Short mmCIF file of C-alpha atoms and ligand atoms in Angstrom, two decimals:
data_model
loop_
_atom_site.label_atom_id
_atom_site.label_comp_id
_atom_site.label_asym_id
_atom_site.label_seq_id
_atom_site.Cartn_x
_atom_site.Cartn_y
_atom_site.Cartn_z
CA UNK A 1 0.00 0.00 0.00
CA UNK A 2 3.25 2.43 0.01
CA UNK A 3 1.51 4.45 -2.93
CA UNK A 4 -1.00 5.37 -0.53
CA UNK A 5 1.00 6.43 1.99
CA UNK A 6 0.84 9.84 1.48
CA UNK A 7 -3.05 9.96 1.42
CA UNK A 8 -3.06 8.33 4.54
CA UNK A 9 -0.39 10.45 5.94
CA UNK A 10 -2.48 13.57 5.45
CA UNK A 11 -5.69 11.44 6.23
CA UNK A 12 -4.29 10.59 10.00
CA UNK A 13 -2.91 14.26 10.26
CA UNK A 14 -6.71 15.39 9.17
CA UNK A 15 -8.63 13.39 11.78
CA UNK A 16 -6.16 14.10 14.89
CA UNK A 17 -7.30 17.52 13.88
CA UNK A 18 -10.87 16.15 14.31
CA UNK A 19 -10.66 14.09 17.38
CA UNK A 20 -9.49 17.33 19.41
CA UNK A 21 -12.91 19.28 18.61
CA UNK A 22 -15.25 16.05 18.48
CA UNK A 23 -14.54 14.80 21.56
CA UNK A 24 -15.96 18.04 23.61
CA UNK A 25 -18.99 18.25 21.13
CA UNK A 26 -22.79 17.55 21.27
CA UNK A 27 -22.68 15.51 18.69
CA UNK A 28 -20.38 12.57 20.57
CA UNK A 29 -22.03 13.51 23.97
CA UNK A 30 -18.96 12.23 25.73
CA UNK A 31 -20.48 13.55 29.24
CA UNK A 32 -23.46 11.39 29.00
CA UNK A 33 -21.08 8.41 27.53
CA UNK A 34 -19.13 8.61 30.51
CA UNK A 35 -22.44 7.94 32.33
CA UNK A 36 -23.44 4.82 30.68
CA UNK A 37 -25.39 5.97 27.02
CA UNK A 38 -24.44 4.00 24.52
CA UNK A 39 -23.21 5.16 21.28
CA UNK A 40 -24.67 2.35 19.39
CA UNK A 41 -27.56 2.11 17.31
CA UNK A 42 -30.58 0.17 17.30
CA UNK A 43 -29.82 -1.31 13.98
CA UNK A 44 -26.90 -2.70 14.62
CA UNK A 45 -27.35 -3.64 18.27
CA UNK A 46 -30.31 -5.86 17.01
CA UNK A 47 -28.20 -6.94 14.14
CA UNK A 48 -25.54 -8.48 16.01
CA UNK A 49 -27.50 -9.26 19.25
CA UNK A 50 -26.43 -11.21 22.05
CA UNK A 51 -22.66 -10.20 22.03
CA UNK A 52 -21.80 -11.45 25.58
CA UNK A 53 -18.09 -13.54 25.73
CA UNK A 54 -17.56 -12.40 21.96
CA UNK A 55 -14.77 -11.59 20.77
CA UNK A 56 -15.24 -8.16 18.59
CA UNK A 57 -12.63 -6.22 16.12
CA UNK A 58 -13.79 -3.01 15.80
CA UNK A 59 -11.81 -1.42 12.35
CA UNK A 60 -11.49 2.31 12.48
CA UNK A 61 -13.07 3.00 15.92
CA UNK A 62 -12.20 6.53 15.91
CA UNK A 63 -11.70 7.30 19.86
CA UNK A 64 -13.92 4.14 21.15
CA UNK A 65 -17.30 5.08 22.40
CA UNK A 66 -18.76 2.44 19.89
CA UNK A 67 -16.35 -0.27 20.81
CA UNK A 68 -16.50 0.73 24.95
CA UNK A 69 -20.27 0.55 23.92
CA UNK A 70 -19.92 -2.94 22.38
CA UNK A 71 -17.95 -3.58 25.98
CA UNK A 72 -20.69 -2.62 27.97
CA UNK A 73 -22.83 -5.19 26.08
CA UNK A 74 -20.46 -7.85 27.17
CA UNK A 75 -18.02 -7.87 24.04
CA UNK A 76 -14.60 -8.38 24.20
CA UNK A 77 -13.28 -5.57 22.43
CA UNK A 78 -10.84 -4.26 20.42
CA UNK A 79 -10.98 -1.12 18.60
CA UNK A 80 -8.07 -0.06 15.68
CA UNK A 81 -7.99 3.18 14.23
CA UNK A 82 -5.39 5.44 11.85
CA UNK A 83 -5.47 8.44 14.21
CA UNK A 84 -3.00 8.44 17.38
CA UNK A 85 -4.86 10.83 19.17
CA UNK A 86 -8.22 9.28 18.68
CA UNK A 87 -6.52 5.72 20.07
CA UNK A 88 -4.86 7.89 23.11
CA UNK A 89 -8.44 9.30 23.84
CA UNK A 90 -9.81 5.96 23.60
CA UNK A 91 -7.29 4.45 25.67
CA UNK A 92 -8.16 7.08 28.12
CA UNK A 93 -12.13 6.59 28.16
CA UNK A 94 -11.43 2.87 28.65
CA UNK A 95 -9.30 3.37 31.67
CA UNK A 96 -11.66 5.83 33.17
CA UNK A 97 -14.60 3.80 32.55
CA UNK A 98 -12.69 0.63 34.19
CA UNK A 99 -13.60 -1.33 30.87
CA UNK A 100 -11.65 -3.85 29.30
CA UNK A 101 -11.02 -2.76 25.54
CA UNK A 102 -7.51 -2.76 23.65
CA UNK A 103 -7.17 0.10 20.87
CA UNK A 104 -4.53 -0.30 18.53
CA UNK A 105 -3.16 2.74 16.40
CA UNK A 106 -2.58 1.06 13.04
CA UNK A 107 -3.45 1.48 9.63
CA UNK A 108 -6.21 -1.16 8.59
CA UNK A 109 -3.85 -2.18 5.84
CA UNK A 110 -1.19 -2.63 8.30
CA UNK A 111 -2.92 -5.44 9.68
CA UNK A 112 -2.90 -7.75 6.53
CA UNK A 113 -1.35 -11.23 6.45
CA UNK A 114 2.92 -10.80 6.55
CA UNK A 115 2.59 -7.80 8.81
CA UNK A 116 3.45 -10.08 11.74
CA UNK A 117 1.20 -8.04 13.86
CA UNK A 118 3.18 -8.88 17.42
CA UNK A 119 -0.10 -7.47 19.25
CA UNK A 120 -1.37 -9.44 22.14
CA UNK A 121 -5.18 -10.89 21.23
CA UNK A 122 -5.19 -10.01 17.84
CA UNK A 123 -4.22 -13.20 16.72
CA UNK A 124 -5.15 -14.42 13.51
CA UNK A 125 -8.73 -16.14 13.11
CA UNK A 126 -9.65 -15.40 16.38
CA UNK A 127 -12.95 -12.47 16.32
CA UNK A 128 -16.54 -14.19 16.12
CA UNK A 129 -17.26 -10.34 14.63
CA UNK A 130 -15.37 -7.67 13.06
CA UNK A 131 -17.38 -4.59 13.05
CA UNK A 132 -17.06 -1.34 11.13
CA UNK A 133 -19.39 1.78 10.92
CA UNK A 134 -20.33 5.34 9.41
CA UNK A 135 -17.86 6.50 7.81
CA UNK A 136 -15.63 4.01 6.64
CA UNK A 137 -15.20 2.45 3.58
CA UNK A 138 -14.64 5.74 2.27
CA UNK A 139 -11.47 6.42 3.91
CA UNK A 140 -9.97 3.23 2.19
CA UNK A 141 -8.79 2.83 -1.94
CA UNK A 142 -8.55 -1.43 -1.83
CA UNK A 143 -11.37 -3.02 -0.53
CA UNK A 144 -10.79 -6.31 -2.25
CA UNK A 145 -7.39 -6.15 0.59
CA UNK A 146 -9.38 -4.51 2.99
CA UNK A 147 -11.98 -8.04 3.16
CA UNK A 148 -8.78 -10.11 3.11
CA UNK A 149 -7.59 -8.54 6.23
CA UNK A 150 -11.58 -8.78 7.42
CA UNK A 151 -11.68 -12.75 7.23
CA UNK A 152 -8.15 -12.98 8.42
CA UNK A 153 -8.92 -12.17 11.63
CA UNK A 154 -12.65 -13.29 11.79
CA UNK A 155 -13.01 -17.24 12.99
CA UNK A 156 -14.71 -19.37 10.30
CA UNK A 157 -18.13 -18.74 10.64
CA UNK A 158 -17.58 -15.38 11.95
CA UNK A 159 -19.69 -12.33 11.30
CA UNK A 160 -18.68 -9.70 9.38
CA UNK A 161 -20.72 -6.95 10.45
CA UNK A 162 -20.44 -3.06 8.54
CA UNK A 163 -23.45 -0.16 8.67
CA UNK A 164 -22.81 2.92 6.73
CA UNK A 165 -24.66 5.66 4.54
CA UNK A 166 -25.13 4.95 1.18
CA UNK A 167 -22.20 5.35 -1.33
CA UNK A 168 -24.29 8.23 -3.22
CA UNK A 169 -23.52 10.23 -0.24
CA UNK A 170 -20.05 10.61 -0.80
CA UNK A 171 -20.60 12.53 -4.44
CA UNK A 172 -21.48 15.41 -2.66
CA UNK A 173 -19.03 18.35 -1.75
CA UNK A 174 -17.87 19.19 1.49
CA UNK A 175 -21.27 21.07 2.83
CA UNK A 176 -23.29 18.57 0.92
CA UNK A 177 -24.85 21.74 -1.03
CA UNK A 178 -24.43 19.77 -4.32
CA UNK A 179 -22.95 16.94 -6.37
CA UNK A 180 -19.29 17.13 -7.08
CA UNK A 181 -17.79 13.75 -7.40
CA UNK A 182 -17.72 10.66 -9.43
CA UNK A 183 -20.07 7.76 -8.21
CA UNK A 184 -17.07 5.67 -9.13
CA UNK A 185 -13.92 4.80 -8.06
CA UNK A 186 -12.06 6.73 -10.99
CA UNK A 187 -10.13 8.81 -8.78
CA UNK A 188 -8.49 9.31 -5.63
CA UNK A 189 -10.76 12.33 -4.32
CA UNK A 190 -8.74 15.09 -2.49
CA UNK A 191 -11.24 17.75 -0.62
CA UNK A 192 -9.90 20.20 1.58
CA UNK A 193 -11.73 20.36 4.67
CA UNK A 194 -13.16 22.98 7.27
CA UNK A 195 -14.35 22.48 10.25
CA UNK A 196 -15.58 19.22 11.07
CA UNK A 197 -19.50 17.35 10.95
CA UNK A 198 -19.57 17.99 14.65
CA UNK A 199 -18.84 21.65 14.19
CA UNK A 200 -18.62 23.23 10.84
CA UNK A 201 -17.35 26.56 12.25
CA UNK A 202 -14.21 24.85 13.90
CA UNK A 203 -11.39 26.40 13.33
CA UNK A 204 -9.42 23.66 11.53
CA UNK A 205 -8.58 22.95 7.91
CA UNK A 206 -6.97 19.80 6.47
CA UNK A 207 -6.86 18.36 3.10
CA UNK A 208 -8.07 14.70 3.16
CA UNK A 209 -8.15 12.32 0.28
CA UNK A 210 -11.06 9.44 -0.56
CA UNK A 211 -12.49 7.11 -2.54
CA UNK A 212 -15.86 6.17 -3.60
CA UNK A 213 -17.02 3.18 -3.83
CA UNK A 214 -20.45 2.58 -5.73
CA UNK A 215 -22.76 -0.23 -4.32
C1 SAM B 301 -16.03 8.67 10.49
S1 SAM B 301 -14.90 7.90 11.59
C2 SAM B 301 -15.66 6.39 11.98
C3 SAM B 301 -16.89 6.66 12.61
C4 SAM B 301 -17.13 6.08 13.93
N1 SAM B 301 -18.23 5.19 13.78
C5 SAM B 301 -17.44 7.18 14.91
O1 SAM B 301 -18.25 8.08 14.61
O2 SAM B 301 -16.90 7.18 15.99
C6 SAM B 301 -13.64 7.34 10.49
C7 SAM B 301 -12.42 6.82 11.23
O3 SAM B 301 -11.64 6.09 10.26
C8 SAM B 301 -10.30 6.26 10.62
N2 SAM B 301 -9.48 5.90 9.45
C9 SAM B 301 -9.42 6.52 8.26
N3 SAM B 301 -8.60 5.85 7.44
C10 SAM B 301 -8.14 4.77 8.12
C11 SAM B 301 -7.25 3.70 7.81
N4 SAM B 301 -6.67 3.60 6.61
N5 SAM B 301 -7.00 2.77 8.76
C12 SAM B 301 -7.56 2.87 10.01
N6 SAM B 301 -8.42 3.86 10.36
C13 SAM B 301 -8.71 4.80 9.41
C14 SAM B 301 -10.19 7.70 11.04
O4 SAM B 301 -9.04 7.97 11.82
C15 SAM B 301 -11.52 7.90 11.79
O5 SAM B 301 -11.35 7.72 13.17
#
C-alpha cells in the first residue's frame, strides 16, 4: 500500500485535527457516555444481538465510544484506528470507565497477512465479529485487501458486520450543497476540509483524500 501512503499520511494528520474538537462536542455527547449511554444504534445492536463472551474487532473505531459501547454489552473488544490521538483518547475513556477494551493505532492495511502483527489478542482467526461503521469504507482505496484482512482475523463462521450511509452520499461536496464527485472509483478524491461534521465553524482545515465506492 506504500503508494498510498501519502493519502493516509495527510488522512491521520486530518482526523487528529478532528478528534481534538469532536470529543468536547454535542454531537459525541462524551459527558453522557461517561455515564453509561451508549453510542450504538438500534440497527446494529439488534443486528448483532447477544454479544456477551464475543470476541469483537472493531476497524477504524475513531476514539472508542462504539467499541466501549460494544464492551458494555459484554463484548470483548478491540478497537483499531489510523489516528494516534483518537486511540490515546480511547485508551483514556477505557481506563476511566474501568472497561476492558484494547485500541490499537494502526493502519487497517497494516494489519494484513505478513505484517506479523506482534499485538497481544489479535491473533489471527480469532474475532466471532469484526465490526465497522459510518464513515468508513470511504477512507480506504482497496477493498478487495481490505476483506482479506476482514476474514483474516474473523473465525470461520464469523460475522462480518459493517453499517454505513449509502455510497451516493459521498458525491457530494464538502457542505453537501451539491454533487461534485464521481459515483465511481475513478479517482483518488482530495477535498480540503473545514471544520468538522460535529462543528462546521471549527477552526481547523486539512486536506483529506477518498475514494468512492459505488454499491
Ligand atoms: C467517520 S470515523 C468512523 C466513525 C465512527 N463510527 C465514529 O463516529 O466514531 C472514520 C475513522 O476512520 C479512521 N481511518 C481513516 N482511514 C483509516 C485507515 N486507513 N486505517 C484505520 N483507520 C482509518 C479515522 O481515523 C476515523 O477515526
Amino acid at each position: 500500500m506504500n503508494k498510498y501512503e501519502k493519502f493516509f499520511a495527510a488522512n491521520k494528520a486530518s482526523w487528529n485535527k478532528r478528534t481534538v474538537i469532536h470529543k468536547d462536542s454535542a454531537f459525541y455527547d462524551l459527558d453522557s457516555f461517561k455515564k453509561g449511554k451508549s453510542s450504538l444504534n438500534k440497527i446494529e445492536l439488534e443486528a448483532l444481538g447477544n454479544v456477551q463472551g464475543k470476541r469483537l474487532l472493531h476497524l477504524q473505531c475513531h476514539f472508542g465510544m462504539d467499541t466501549l459501547s460494544w464492551a458494555r454489552e459484554g463484548a470483548i473488544v478491540t478497537g483499531v484506528d489510523l489516528s494516534d490521538k483518537a486511540i490515546k483518547l480511547a485508551r483514556e475513556i477505557n481506563a476511566d470507565l474501568q472497561l476492558k477494551a484494547e485500541f490499537i493505532c494502526s493502519n487497517v492495511y497494516d494489519l494484513a497477512d505478513g505484517n506479523n502483527y506482534a499485538i497481544a489478542n489479535l491473533n489471527k482467526t480469532s474475532f466471532d465479529i469484526v465490526f465497522t461503521s459510518y464513515g468508513t469504507i470511504g477512507w480506504l482505496p482497496d477493498l478487495d485487501k481490505w476483506a482479506e484482512i476482514i476474514s483474516l482475523y474473523l473465525k470461520p463462521g464469523g460475522t462480518f458486520y459493517i453499517v454505513d450511509f449509502h455510497p451516493a452520499l459521498w458525491m457530494m461536496d464538502n457542505d453537501f450543497k451539491f454533487i461534485k464527485y464521481d459515483y465511481f472509483n475513478t479517482a483518488v478524491i482530495e477535498e480540503e476540509t473545514v471544520g468538522t461534521y460535529t462543528d462546521r465553524e471549527a477552526p481547523i482545515k486539512s486536506i483529506e483524500y477518498g475514494w468512492n465506492h459505488p454499491c
